[in-house]
Short mmCIF file of C-alpha atoms and ligand atoms in Angstrom, two decimals:
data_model
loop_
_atom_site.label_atom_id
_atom_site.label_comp_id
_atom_site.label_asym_id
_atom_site.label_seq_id
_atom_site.Cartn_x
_atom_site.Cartn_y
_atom_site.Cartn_z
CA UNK A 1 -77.63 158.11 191.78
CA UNK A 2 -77.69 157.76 187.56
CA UNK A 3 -81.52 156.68 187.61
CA UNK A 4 -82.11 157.69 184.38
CA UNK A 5 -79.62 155.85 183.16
CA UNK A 6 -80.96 152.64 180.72
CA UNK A 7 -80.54 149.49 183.26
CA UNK A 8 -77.30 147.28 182.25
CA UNK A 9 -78.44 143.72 181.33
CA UNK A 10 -77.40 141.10 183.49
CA UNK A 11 -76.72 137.60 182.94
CA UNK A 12 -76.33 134.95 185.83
CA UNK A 13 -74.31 131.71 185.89
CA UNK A 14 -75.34 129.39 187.95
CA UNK A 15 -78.75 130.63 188.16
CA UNK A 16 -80.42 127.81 189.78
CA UNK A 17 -78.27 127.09 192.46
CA UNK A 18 -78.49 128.30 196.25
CA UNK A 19 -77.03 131.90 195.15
CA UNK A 20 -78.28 131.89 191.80
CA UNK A 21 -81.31 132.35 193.08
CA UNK A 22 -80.42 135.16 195.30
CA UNK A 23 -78.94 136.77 192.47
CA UNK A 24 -82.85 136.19 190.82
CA UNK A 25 -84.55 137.61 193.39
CA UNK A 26 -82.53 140.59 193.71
CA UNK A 27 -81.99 141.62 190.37
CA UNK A 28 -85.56 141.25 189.92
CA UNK A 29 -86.37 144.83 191.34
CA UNK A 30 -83.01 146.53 190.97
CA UNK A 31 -82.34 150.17 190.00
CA UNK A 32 -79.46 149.61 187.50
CA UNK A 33 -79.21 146.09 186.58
CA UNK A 34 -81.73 143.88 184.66
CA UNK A 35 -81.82 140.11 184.37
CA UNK A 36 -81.39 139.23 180.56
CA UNK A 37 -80.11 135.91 180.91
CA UNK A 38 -79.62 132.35 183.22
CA UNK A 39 -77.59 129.59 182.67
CA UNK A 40 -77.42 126.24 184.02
CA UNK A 41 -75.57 123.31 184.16
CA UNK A 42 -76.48 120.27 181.07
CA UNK A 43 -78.92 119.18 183.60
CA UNK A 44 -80.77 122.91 183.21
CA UNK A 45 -79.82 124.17 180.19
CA UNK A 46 -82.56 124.47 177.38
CA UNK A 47 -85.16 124.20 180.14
CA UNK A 48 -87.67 126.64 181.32
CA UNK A 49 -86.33 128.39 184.44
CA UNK A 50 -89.35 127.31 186.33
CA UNK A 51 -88.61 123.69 185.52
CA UNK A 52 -84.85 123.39 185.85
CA UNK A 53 -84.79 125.28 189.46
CA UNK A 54 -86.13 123.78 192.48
CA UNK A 55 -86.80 127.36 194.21
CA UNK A 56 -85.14 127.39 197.79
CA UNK A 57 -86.24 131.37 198.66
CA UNK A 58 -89.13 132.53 200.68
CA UNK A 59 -91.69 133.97 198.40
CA UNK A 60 -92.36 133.13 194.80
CA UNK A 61 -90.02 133.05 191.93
CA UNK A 62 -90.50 136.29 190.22
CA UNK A 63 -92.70 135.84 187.25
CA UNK A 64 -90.41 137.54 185.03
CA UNK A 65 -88.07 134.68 184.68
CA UNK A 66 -90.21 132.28 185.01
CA UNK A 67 -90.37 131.39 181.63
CA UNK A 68 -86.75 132.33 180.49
CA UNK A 69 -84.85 129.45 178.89
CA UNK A 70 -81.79 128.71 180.52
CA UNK A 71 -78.60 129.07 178.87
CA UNK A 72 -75.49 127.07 178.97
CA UNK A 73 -73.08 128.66 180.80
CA UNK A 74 -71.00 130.12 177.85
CA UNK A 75 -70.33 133.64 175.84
CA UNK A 76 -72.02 134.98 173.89
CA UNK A 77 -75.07 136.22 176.24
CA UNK A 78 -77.48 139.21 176.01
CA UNK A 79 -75.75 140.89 178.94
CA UNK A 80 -72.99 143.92 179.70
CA UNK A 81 -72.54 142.29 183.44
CA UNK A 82 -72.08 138.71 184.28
CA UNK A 83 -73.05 137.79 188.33
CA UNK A 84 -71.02 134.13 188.83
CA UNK A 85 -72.74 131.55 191.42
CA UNK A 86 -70.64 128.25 190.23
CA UNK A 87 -68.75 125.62 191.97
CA UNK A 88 -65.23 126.95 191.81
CA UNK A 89 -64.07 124.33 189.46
CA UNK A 90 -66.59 125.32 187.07
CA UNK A 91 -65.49 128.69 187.34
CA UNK A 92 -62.28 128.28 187.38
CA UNK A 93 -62.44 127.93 182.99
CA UNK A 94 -65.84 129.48 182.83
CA UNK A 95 -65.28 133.26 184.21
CA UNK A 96 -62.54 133.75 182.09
CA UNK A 97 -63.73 133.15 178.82
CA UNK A 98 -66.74 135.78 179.55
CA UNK A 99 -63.65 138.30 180.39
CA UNK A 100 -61.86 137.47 177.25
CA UNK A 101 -65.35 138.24 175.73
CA UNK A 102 -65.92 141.26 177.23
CA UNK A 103 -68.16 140.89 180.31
CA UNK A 104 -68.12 142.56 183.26
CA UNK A 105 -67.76 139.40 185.67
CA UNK A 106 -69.10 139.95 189.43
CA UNK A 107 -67.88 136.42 191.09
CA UNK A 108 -68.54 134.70 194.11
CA UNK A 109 -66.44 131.51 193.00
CA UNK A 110 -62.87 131.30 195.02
CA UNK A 111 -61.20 130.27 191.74
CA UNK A 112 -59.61 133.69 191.20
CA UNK A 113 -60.05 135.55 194.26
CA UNK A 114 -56.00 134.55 195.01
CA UNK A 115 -54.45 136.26 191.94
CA UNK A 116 -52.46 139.16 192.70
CA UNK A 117 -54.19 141.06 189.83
CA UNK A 118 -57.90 140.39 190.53
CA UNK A 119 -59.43 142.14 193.32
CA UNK A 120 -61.61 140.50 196.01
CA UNK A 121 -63.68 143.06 197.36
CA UNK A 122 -65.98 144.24 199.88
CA UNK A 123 -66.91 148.10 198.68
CA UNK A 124 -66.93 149.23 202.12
CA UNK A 125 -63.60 147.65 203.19
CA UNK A 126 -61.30 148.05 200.21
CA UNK A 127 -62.48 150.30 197.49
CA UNK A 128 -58.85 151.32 196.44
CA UNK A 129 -58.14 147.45 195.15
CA UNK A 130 -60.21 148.45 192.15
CA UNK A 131 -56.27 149.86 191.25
CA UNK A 132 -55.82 146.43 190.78
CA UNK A 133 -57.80 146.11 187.35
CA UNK A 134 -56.02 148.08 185.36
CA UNK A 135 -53.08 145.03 186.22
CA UNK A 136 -55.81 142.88 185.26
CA UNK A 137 -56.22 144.49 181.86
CA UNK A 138 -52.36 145.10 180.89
CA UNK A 139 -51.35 141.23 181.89
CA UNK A 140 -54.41 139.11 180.31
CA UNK A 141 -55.43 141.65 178.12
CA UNK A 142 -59.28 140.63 178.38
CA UNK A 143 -61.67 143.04 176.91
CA UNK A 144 -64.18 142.54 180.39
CA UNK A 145 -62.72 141.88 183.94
CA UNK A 146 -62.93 139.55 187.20
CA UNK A 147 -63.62 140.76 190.43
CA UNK A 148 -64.66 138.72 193.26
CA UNK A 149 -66.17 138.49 196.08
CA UNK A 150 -64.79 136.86 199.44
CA UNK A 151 -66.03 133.77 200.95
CA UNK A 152 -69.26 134.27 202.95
CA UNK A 153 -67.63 133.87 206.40
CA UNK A 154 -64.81 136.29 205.95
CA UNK A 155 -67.58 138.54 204.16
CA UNK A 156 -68.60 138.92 208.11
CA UNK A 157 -65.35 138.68 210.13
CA UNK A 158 -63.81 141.44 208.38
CA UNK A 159 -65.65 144.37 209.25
CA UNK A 160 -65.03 144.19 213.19
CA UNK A 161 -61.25 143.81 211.62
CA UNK A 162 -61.34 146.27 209.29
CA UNK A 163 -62.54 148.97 212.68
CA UNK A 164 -59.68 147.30 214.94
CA UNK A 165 -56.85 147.16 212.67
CA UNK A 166 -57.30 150.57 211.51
CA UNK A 167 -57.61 152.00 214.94
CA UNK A 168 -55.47 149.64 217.40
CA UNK A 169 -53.44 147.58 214.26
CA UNK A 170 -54.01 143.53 215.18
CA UNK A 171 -51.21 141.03 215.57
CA UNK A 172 -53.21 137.97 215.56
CA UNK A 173 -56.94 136.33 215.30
CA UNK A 174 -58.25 133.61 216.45
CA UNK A 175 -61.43 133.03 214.62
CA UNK A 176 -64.12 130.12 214.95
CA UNK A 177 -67.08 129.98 213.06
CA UNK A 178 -70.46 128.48 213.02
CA UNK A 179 -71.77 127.95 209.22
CA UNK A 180 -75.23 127.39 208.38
CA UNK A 181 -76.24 125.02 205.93
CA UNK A 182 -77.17 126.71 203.55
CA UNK A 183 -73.04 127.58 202.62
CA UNK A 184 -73.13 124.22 201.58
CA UNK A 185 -75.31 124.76 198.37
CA UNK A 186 -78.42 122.86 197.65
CA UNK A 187 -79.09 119.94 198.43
CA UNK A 188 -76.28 120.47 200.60
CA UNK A 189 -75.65 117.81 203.73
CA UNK A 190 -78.03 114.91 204.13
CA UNK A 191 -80.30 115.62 206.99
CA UNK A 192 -78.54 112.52 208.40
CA UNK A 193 -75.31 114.32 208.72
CA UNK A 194 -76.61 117.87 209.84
CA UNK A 195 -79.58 117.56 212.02
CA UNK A 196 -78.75 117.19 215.88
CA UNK A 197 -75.31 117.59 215.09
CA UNK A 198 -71.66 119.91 214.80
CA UNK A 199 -69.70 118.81 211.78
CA UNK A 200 -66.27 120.25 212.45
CA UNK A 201 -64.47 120.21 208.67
CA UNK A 202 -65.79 122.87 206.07
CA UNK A 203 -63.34 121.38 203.21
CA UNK A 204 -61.01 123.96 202.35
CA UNK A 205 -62.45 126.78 204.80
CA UNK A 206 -60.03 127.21 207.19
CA UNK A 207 -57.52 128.46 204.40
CA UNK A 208 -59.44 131.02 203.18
CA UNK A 209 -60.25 131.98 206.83
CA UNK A 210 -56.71 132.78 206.65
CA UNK A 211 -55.94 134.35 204.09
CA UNK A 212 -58.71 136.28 202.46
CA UNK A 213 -59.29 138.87 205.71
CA UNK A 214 -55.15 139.49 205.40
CA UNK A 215 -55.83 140.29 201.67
CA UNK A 216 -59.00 142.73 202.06
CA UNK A 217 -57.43 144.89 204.38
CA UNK A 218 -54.02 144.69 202.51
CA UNK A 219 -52.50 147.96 201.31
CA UNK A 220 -52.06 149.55 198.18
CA UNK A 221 -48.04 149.83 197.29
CA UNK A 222 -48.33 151.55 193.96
CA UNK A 223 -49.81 148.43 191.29
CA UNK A 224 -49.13 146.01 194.01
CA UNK A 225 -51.62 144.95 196.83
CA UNK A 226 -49.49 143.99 200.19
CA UNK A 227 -51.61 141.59 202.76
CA UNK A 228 -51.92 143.04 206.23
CA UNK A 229 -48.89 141.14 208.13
CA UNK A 230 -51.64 139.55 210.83
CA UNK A 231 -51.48 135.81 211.55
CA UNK A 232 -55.09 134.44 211.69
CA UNK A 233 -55.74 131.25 213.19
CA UNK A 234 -59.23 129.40 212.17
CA UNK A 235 -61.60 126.84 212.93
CA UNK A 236 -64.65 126.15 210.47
CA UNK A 237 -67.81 124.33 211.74
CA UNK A 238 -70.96 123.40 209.99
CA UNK A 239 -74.04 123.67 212.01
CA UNK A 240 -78.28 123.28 211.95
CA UNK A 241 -78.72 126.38 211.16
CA UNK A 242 -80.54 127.28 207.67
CA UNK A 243 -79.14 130.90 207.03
CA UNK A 244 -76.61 132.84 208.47
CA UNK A 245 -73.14 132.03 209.69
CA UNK A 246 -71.45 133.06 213.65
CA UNK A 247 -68.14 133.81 214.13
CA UNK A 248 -66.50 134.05 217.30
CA UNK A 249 -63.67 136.50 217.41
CA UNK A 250 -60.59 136.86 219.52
CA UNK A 251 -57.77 139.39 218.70
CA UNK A 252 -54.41 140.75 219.74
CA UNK A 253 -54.02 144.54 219.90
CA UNK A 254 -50.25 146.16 218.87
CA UNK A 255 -51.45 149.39 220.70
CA UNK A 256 -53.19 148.49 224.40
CA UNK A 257 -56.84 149.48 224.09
CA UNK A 258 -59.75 149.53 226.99
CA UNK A 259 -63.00 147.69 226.23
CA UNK A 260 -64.51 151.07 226.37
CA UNK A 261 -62.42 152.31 223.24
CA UNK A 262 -62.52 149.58 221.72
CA UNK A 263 -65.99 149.31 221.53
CA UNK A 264 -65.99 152.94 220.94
CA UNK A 265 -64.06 152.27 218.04
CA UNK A 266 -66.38 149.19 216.82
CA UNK A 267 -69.81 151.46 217.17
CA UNK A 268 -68.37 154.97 215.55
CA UNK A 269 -66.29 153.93 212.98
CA UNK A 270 -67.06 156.08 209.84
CA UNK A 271 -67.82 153.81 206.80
CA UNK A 272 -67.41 155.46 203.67
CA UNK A 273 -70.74 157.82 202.89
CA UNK A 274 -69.88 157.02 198.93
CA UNK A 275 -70.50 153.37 199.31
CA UNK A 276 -73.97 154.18 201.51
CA UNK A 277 -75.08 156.18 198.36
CA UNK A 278 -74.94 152.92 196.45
CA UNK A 279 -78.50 150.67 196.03
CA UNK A 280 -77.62 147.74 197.79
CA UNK A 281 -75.62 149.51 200.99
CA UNK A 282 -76.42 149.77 204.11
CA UNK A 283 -76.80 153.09 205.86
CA UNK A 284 -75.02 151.07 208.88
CA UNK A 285 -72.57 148.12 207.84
CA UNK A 286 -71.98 147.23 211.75
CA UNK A 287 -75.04 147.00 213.66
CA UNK A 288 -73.46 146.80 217.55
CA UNK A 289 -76.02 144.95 219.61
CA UNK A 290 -75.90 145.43 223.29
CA UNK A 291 -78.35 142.22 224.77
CA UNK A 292 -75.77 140.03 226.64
CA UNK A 293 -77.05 136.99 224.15
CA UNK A 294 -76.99 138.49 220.86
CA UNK A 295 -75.91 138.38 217.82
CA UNK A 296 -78.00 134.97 217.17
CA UNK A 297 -78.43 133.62 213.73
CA UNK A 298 -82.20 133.63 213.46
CA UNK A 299 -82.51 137.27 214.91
CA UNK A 300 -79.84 139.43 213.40
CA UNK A 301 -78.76 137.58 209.99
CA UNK A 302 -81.41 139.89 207.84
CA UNK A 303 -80.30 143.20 209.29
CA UNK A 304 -80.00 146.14 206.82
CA UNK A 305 -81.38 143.90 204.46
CA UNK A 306 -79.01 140.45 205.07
CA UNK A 307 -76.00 143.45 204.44
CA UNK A 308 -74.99 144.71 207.93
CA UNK A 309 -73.40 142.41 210.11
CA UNK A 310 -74.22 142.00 213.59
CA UNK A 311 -71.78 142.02 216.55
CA UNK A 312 -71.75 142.03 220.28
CA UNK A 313 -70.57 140.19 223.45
CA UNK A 314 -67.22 142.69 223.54
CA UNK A 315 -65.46 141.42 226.47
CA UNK A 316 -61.71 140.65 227.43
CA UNK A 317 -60.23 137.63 226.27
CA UNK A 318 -58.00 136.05 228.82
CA UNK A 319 -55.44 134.76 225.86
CA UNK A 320 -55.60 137.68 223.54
CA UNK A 321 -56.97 140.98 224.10
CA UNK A 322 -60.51 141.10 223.47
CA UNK A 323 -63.38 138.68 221.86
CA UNK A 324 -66.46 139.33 220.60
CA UNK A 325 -69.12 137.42 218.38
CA UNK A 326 -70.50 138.18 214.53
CA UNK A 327 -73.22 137.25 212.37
CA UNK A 328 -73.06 137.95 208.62
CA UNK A 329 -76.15 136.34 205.83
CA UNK A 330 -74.10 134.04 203.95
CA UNK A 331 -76.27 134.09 200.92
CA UNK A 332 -76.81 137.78 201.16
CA UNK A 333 -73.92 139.56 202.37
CA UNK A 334 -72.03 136.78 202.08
CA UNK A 335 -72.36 135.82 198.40
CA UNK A 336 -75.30 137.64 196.05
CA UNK A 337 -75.98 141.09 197.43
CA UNK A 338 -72.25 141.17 198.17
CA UNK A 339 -71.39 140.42 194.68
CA UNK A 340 -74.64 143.33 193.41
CA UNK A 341 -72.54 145.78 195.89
CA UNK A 342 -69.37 145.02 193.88
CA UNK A 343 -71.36 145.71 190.40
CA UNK A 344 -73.01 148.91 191.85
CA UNK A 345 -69.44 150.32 192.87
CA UNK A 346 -68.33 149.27 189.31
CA UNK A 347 -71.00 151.36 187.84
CA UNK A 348 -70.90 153.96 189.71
CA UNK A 349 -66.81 154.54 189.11
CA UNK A 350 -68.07 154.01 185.31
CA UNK A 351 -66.54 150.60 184.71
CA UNK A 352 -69.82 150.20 182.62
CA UNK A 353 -69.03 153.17 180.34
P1 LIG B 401 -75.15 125.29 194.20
O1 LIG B 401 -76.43 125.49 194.94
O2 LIG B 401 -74.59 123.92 194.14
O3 LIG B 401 -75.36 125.83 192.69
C1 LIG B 401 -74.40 125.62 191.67
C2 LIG B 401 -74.88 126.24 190.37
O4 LIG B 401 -73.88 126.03 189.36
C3 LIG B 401 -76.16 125.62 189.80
O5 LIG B 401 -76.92 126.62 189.17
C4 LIG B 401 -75.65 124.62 188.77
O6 LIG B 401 -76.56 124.42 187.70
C5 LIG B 401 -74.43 125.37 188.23
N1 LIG B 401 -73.46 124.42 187.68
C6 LIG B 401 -72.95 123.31 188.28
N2 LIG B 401 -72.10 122.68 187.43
C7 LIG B 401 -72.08 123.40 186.28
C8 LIG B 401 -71.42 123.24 185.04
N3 LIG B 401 -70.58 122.19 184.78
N4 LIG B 401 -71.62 124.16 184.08
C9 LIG B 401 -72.46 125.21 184.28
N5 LIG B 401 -73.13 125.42 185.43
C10 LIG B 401 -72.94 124.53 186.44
O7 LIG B 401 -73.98 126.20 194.80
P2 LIG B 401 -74.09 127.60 195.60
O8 LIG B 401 -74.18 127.39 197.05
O9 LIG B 401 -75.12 128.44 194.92
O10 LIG B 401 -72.64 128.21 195.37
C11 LIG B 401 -72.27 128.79 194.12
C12 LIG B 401 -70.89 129.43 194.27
O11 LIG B 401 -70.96 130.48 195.24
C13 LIG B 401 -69.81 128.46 194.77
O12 LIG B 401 -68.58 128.77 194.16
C14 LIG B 401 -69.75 128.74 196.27
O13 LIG B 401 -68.52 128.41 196.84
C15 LIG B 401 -69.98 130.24 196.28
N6 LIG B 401 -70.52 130.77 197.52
C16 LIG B 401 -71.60 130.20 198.12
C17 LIG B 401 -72.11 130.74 199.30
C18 LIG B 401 -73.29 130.14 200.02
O14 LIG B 401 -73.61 130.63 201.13
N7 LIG B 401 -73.99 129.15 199.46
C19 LIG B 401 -71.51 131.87 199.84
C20 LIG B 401 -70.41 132.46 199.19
C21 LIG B 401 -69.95 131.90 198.03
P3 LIG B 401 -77.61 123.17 187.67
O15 LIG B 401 -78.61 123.41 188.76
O16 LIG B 401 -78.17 123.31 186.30
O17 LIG B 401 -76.80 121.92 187.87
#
């Protein structure tokens, strides 16, 4: 798919951060995009990549940007696509400016994945919210765009969703999740705090627990995107994990379901064969995994790459219908190759011209 075509430069903000350098290592190789420039906070910027970032990933940092300066984090850069990896409140002024100026801006910041006009997007689940830019473009009137990515737990939770609410419509979820550490950012929580331990409070998690699966598998109603009317109860836990976040699952069904169909349903479900053809996709989004103790962190968070989530342990729930556990690659998945999926879909709907 366009191979031939001249890669589109890439800048990334944030780049030395926990997801920065995801975004580093996977841009490094990629068919379409091409890193062209990193920024960094005052602490980074002006430095040599190599010296500014303390280099979290397995492997080494790709020589290629090894000796790039980084940038601070502000237009104009050598780029026609801008990959965000800052704190929200960073992002919150940062992102826009690079949309006023005409970037392409792939984030994975929550500061505007809650605006009616800027889509927050998972290619497989919600393709049609890309409606929602041309709202973007009539009411700020930027000469680039925002589109987001959600947070890294509901990047995982909503694919068993997305099959059950399409084929049985859910009422409610109850949703608990188990976060690795590395969610946190580097250096993250002391060792103190995490090691031998459960902390249960992510700060600000259990909102967007709630709200951002209601708003990916929301309808289109014309310009307008309307949230799917489930109520979603959550519970957000940091454990000693390193990658990879579990999510237990329980949901209520509006039309009565066996386990059979329902994990039927959760196995067969046809995910779209124009967002396989992209790079980054998986050929199988939801990997169904039939041992009685699995998915596990450790074992299943690199499926298809770190992009397929893993589920399993269907079985009736004694409150609600039916339960069931995920795993999803926060940094993967859940954050840089999430936000590269978004990008690809871009380009391949010819957002890049
Ligand atoms: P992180 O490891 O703390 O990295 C933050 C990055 O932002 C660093 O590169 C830092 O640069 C840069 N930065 C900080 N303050 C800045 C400023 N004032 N101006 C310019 N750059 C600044 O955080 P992270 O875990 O990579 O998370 C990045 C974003 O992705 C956050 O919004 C987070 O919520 C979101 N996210 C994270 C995950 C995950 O699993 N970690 C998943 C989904 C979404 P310096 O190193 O130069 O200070």
């Amino acid at each position: 798919m366009e191979t031939n075509q001249p890669k589109v430069k890439a800048a990334i903000l944030g780049a030395t951060g926990m997801v920065g350098q995801r975004f580093v290592q996977l841009l490094s190789n990629h068919p379409w995009f091409e890193i062209s420039a990193l920024t960094g906070s005052d602490r980074s910027a002006g430095r040599k990549y190599s010296d500014a970032c303390y280099w979290r990933q397995e492997g080494n940092m790709p020589d290629a940007v090894r000796d790039m300066q980084v940038l601070p984090a502000v237009p104009p850069v050598n780029a026609g696509v801008v990959f965000s990896a800052l704190p929200a409140d960073i992002a919150r002024d940062i992102e826009p400016e690079f949309a006023r100026a005409g970037y392409i801006v792939c984030s994975n910041s929550s500061a505007y994945r809650y605006e009616e006009d800027i889509p927050v997007m998972i290619p497989e689940i919600n393709a049609e919210h890309l409606a929602l830019l041309d709202e973007q473009k009539k009411k700020r009137g930027w000469d680039g765009l925002i589109i987001t990515s959600p947070n890294c737990t509901t990047s995982g939770a909503v694919f068993p969703l997305k099959v059950l609410n399409e084929t049985f419509r859910i009422e409610k979820v109850f949703l608990v999740s188990m976060q690795a550490v590395s969610g946190a950012g580097y250096p993250g929580l002391p060792y103190l705090a995490i090691a031998d331990n459960v902390v249960p409070l992510i700060e600000g998690e259990e909102k967007k627990l709630e709200l951002e699966p209601r708003l990916l598998l929301g309808k289109m109603n014309g310009k307008e995107r309307i949230s799917a009317p489930m109520t979603i109860s959550a519970q957000a836990n940091r454990v000693a994990v390193s990658d990879g976040h579990t999510i237990c699952l329980s949901v209520k069904l509006a039309k009565s379901a066996s386990l059979e169909e329902v994990k039927a349903a959760l196995i067969s479900y046809a995910w779209p064969d124009e967002i396989k053809r992209l790079p980054s996709a998986p050929q199988q989004p939801l990997v169904y995994r039939e041992e009685a103790d699995r998915p596990q962190p450790r074992l299943d968070r690199n499926a298809g790459s770190g992009m397929a989530i893993s589920i399993g342990r269907l079985r009736p729930c004694p409150i609600l219908d039916f339960r069931l556990v995920a795993v999803v690659h926060n940094t993967l998945r859940g954050a840089a190759s999430g936000s590269v999926l978004n990008a690809e879909l871009l380009k391949a709907k010819g957002y890049f011209g």
